[in-house]
PDB file of C-alpha atoms in Angstrom:
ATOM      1  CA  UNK O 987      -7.235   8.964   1.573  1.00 52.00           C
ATOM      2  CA  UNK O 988      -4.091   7.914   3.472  1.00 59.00           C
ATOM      3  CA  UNK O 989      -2.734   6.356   0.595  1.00 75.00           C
ATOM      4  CA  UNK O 990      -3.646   9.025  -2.041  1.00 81.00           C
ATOM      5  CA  UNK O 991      -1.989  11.755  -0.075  1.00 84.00           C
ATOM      6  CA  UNK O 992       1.656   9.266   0.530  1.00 85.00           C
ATOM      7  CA  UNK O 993       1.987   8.744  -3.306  1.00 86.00           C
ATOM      8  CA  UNK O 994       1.132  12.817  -4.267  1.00 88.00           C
ATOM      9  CA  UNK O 995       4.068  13.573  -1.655  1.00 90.00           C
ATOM     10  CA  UNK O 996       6.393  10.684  -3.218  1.00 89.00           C
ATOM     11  CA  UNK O 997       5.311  11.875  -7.104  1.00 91.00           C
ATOM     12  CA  UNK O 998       6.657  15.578  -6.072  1.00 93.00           C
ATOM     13  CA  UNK O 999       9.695  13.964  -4.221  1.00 93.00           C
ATOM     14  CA  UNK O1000      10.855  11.604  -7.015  1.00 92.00           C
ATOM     15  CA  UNK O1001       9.918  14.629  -9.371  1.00 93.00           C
ATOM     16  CA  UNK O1002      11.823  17.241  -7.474  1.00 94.00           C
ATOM     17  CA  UNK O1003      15.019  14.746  -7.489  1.00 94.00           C
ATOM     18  CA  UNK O1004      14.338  14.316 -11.206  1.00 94.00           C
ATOM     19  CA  UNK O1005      14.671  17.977 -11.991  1.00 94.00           C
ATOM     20  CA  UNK O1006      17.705  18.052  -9.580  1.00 94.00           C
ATOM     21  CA  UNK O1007      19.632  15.294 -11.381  1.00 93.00           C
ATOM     22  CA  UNK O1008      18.474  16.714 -14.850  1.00 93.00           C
ATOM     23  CA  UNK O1009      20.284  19.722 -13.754  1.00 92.00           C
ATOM     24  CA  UNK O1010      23.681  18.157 -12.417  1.00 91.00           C
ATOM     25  CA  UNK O1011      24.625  16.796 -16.094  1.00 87.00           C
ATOM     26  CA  UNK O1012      24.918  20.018 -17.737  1.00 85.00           C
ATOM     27  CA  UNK O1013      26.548  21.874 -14.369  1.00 85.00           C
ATOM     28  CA  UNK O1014      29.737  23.097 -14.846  1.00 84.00           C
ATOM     29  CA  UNK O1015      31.299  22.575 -11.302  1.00 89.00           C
ATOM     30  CA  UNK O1016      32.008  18.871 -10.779  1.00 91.00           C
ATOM     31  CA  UNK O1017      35.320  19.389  -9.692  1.00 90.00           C
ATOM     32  CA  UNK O1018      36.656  23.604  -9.086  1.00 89.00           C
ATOM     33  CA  UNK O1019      40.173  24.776  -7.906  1.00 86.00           C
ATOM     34  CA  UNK O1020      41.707  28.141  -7.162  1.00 76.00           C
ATOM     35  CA  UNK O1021      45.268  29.487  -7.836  1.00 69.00           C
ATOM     36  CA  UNK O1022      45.445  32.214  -5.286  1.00 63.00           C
ATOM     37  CA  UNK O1023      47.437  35.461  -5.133  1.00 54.00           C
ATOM     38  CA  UNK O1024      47.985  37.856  -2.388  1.00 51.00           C
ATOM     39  CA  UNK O1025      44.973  39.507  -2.627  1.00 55.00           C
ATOM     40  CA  UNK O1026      42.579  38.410  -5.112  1.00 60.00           C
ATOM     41  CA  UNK O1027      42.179  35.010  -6.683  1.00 58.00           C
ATOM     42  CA  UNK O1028      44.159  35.079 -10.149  1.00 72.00           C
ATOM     43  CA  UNK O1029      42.470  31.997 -11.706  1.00 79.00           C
ATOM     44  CA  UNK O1030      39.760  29.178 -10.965  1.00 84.00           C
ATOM     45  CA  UNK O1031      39.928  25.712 -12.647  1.00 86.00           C
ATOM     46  CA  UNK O1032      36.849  23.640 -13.099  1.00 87.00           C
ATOM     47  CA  UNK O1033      35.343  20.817 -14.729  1.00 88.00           C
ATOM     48  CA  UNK O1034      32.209  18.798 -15.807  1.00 88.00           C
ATOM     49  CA  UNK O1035      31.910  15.630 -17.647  1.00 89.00           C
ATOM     50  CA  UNK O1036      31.963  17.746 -21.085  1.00 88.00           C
ATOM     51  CA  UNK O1037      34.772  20.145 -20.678  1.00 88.00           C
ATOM     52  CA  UNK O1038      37.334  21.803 -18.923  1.00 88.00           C
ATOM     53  CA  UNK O1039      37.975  24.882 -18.323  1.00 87.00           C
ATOM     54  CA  UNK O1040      39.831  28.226 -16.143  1.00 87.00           C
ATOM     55  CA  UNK O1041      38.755  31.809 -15.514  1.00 84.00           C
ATOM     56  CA  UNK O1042      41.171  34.304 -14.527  1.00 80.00           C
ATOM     57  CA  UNK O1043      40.529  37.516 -12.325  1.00 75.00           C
ATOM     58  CA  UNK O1044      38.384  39.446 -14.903  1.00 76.00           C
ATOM     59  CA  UNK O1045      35.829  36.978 -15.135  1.00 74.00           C
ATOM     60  CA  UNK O1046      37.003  35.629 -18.591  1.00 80.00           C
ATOM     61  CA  UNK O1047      36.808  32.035 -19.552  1.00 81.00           C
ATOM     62  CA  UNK O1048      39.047  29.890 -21.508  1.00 86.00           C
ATOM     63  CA  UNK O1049      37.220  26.854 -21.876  1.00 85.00           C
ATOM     64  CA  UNK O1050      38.319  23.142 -23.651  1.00 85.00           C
ATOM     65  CA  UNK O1051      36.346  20.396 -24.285  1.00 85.00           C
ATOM     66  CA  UNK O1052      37.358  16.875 -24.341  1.00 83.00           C
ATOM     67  CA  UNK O1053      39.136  15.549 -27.465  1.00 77.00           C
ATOM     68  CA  UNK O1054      37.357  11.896 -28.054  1.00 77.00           C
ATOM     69  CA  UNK O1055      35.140   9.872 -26.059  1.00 76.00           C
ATOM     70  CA  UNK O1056      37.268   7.049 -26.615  1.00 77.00           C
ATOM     71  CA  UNK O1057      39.867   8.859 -25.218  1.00 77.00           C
ATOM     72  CA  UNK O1058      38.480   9.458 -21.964  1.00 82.00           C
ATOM     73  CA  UNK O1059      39.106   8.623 -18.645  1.00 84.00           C
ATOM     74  CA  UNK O1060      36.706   5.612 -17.715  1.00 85.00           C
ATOM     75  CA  UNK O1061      35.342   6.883 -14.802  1.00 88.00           C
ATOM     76  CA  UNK O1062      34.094   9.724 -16.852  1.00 90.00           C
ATOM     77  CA  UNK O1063      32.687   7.329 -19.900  1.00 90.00           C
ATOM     78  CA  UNK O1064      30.830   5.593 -16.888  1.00 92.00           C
ATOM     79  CA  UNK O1065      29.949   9.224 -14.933  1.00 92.00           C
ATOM     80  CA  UNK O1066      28.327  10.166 -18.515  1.00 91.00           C
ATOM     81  CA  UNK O1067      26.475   6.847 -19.175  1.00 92.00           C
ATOM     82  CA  UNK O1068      24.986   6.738 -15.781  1.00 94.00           C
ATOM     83  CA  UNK O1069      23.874  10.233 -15.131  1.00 94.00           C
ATOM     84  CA  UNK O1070      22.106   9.757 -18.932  1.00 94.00           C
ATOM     85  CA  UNK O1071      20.498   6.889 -17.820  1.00 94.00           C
ATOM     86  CA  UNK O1072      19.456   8.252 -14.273  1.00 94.00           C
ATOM     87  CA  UNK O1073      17.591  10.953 -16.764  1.00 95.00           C
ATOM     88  CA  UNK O1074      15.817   8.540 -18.967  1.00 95.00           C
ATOM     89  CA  UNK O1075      14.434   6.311 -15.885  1.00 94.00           C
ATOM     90  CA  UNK O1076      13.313   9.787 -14.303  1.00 93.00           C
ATOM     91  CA  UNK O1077      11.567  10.354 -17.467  1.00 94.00           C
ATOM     92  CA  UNK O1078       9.805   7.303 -17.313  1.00 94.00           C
ATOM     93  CA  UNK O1079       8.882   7.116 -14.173  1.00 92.00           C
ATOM     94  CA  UNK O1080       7.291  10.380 -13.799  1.00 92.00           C
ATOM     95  CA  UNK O1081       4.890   8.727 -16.719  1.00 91.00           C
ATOM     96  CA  UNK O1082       4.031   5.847 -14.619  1.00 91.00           C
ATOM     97  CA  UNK O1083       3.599   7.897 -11.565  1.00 89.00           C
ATOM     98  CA  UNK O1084       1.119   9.600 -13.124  1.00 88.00           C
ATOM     99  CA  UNK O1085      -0.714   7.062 -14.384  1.00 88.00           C
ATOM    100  CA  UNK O1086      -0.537   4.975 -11.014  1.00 84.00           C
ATOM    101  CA  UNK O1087      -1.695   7.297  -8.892  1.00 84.00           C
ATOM    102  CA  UNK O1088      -5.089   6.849  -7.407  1.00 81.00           C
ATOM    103  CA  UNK O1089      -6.054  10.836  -8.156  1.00 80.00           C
ATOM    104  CA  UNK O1090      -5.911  10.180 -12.246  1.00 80.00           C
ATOM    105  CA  UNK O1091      -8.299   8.836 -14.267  1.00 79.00           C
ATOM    106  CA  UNK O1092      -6.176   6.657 -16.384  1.00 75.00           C
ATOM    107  CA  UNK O1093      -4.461   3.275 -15.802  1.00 68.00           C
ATOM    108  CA  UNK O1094      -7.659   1.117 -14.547  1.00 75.00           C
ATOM    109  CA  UNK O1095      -8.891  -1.026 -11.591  1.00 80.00           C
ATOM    110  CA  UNK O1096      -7.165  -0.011  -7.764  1.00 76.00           C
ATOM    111  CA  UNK O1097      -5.060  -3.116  -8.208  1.00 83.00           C
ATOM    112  CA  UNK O1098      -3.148  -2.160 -11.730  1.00 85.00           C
ATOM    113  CA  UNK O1099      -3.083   1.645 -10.701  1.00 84.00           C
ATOM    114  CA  UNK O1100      -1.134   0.059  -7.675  1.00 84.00           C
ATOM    115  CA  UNK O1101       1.271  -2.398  -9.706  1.00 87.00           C
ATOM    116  CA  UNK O1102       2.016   0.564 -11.850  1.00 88.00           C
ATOM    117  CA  UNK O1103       2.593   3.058  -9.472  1.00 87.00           C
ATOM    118  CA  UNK O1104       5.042   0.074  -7.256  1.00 89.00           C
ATOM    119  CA  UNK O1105       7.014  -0.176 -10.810  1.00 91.00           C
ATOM    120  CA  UNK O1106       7.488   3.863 -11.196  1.00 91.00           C
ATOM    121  CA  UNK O1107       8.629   3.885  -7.552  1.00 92.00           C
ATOM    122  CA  UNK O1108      11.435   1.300  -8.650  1.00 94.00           C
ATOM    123  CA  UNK O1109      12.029   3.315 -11.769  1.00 94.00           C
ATOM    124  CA  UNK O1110      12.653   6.167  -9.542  1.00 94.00           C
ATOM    125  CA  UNK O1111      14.869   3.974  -7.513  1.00 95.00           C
ATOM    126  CA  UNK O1112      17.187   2.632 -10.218  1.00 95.00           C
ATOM    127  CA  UNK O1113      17.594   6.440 -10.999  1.00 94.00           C
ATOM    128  CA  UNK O1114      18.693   7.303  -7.770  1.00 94.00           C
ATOM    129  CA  UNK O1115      20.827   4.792  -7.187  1.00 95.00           C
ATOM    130  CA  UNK O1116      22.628   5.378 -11.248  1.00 94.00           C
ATOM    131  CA  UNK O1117      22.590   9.054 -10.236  1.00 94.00           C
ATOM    132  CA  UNK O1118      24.358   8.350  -6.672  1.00 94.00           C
ATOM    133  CA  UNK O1119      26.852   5.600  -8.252  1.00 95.00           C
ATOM    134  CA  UNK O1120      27.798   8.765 -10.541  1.00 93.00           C
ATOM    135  CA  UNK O1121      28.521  11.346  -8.286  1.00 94.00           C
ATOM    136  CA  UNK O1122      30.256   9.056  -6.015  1.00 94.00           C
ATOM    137  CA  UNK O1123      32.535   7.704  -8.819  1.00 94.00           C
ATOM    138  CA  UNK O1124      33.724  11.154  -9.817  1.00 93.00           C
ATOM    139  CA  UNK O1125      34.050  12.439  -6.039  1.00 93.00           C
ATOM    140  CA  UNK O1126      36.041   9.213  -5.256  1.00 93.00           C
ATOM    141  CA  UNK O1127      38.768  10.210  -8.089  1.00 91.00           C
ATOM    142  CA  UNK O1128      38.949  13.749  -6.784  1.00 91.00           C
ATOM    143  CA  UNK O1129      39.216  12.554  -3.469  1.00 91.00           C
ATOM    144  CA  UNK O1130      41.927   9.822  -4.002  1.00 91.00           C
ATOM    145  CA  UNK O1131      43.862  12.114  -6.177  1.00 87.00           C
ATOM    146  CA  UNK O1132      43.762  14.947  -3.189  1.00 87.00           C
ATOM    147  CA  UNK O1133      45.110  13.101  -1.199  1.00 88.00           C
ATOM    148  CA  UNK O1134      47.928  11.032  -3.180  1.00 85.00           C
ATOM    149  CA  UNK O1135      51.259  12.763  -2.264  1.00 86.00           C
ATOM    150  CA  UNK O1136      52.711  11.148  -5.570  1.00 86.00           C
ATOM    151  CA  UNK O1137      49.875  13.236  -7.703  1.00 83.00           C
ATOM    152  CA  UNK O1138      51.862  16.357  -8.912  1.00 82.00           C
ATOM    153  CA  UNK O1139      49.483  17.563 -11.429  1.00 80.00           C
ATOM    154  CA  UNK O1140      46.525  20.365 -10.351  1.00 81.00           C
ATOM    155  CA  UNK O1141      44.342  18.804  -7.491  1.00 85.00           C
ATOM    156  CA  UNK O1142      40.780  19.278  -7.780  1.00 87.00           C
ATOM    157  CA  UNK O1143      37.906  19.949  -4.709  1.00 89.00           C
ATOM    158  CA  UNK O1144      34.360  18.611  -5.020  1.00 91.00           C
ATOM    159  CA  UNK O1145      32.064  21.422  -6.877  1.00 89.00           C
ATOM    160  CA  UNK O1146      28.935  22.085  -6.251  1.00 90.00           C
ATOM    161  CA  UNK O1147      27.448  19.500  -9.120  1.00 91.00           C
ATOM    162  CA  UNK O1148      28.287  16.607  -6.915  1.00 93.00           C
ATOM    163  CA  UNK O1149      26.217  17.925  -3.886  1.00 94.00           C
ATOM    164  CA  UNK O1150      23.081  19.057  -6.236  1.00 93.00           C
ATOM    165  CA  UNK O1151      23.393  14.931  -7.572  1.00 93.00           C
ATOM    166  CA  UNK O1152      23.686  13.516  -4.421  1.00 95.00           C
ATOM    167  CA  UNK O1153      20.582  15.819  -3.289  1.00 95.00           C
ATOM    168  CA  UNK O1154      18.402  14.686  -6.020  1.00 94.00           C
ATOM    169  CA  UNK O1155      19.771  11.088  -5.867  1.00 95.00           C
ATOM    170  CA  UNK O1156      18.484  11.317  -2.135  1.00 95.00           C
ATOM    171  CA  UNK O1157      14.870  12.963  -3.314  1.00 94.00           C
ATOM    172  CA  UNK O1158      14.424   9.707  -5.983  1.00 94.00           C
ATOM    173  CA  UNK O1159      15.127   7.203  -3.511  1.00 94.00           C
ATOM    174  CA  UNK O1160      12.753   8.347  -1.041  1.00 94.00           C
ATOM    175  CA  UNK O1161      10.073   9.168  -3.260  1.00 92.00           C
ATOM    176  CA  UNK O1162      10.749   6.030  -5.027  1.00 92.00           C
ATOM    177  CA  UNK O1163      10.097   3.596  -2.005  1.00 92.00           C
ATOM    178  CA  UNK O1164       7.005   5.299  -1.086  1.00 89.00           C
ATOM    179  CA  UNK O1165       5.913   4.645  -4.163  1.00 86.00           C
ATOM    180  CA  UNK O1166       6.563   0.837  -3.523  1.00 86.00           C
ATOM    181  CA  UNK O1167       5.360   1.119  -0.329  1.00 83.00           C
ATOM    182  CA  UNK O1168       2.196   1.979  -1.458  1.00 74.00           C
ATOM    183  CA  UNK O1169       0.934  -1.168  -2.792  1.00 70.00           C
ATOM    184  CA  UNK O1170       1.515  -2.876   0.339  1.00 67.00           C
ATOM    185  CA  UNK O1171      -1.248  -0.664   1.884  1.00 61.00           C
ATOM    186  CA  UNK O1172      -3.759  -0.817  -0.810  1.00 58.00           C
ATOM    187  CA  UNK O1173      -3.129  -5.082  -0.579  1.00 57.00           C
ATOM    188  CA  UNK O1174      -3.797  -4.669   3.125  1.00 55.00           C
ATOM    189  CA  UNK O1175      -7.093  -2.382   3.023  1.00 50.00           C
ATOM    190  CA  UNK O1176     -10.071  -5.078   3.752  1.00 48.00           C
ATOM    191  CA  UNK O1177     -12.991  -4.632   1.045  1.00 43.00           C
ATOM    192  CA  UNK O1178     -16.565  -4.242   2.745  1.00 43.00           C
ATOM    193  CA  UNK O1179     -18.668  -7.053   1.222  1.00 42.00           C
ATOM    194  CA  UNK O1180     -22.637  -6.438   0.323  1.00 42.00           C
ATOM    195  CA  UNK O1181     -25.016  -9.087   0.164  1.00 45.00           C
ATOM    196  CA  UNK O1182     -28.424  -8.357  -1.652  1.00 46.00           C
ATOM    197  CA  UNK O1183     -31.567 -10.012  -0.254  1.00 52.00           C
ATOM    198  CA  UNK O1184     -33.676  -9.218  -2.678  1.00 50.00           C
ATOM    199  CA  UNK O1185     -36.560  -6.467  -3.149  1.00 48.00           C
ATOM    200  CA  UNK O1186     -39.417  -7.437  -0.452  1.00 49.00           C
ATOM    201  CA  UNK O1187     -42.969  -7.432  -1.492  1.00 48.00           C
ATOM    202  CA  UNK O1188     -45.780  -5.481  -0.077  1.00 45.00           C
ATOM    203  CA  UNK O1189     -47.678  -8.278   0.927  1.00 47.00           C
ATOM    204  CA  UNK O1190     -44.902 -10.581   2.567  1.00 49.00           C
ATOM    205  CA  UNK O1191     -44.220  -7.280   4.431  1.00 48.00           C
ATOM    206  CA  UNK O1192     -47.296  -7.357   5.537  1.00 50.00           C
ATOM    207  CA  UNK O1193     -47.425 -10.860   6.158  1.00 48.00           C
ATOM    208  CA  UNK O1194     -44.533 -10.215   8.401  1.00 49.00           C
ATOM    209  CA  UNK O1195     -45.741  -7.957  10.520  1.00 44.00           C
ATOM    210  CA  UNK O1196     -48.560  -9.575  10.911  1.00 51.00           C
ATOM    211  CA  UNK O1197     -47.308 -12.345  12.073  1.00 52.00           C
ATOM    212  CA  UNK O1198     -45.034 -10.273  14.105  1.00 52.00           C
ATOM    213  CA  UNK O1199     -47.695  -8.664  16.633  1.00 50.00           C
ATOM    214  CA  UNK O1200     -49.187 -11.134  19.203  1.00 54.00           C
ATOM    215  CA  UNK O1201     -52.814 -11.444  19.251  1.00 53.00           C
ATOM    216  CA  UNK O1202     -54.166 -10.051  21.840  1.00 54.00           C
ATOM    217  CA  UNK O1203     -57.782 -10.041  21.515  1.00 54.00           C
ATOM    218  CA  UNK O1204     -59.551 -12.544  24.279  1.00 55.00           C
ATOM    219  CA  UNK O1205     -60.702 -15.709  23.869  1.00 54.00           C
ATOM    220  CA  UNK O1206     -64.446 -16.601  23.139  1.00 54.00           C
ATOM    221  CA  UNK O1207     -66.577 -18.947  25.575  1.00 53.00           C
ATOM    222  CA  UNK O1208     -69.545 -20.501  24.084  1.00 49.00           C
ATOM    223  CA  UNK O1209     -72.138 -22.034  26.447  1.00 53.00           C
ATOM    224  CA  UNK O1210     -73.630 -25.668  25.848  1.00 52.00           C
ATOM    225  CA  UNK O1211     -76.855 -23.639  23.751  1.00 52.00           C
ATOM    226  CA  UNK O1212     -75.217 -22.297  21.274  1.00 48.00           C
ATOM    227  CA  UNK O1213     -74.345 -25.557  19.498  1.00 48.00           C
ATOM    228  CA  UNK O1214     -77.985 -26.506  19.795  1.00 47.00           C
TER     229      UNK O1214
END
């Protein structure tokens, strides 16, 4: 019961992270930063892996997206191809969670429900971890390029994409190792044996208790005439 509960609460985990990095490729605020004016803020700046773009005062937006993918940037080429791939594994391993967990009806004995639930929980893992590599990556750049006193163009903050990633990154890895955790326990939890004597008849029951009860009736003396 133990065991059924720990891999419900690591499916909704790894699928909560799931929907969380799902979310962070489309976001637009990777990277956001603000030309202020004396009162107001005249213009915002901001960026995903797909475009860039500002918006002034009155809410408008100007947006451009990026030229070629061959002309990118390689951290964003790499950002791209690993947040895609952190989607796919999600993808599958929701479908193996489902089918290795011991409350569906699909995926056979104990043992294989357990080696397939142990590989979703590394799916989840390797989806974390390509999610996490991503939004550390692209935080890194904006970070370095803060920071460098030689970098004269517009300097970028982390948005709030980054955090979401890292969030759901977080979510995958936990659920994930619960997941793997879980065949450890079912390897662990002894099996009660049952050995079958057999049907017993009614007369060796019988016979049994028969033999069971100590006589108790008293013994006979014959006198000498009664052999004569």
């Amino acid at each position: 019961m133990a065991s059924t509960s720990a891999e419900i609460i690591a499916f909704l985990l790894s699928l909560s992270g799931w929907v969380l990095v799902s979310s962070t490729l489309p976001t637009d605020y990777w990277k956001v930063s603000s030309i202020d004016g004396t009162v107001i803020t005249t213009a915002t700046f901001w960026a995903n892996l797909w475009k860039t773009c500002v918006t002034d005062s009155t809410g408008v937006s100007n947006c451009k997206d990026f030229p070629s993918m061959l002309a990118l940037d390689g951290y964003i080429q790499a950002c791209r191809g690993l947040m895609i791939s952190a989607v796919c594994l999600g993808f599958f391993g929701a479908v193996f969670g489902l089918v290795g967990m011991k409350c569906t009806k699909v995926g056979g004995s104990d043992q294989t429900k357990a080696k397939i639930a142990c590989l979703a929980g590394l799916i989840f893992i390797l989806s974390g971890l390509c999610s996490m590599t991503s939004c550390s990556l692209y935080a890194n750049k904006i970070t370095s390029e803060f920071f460098d006193p030689t970098f004269i163009a517009q300097k970028y903050e982390l948005g709030a994409a980054l955090f979401i990633g890292w969030a759901g990154a977080s979510l995958c890895i936990i659920g994930g190792s619960i997941f793997c955790f879980s065949i450890a326990e079912n390897s662990n939890t002894p099996r009660m044996g049952y050995a079958y004597n057999g049907a017993t008849s009614v007369m060796s029951s019988r016979t049994k208790v028969h033999n069971t009860i100590p006589d108790k009736t008293p013994p006979k003396h014959f006198d000498k005439n009664a052999y004569v």
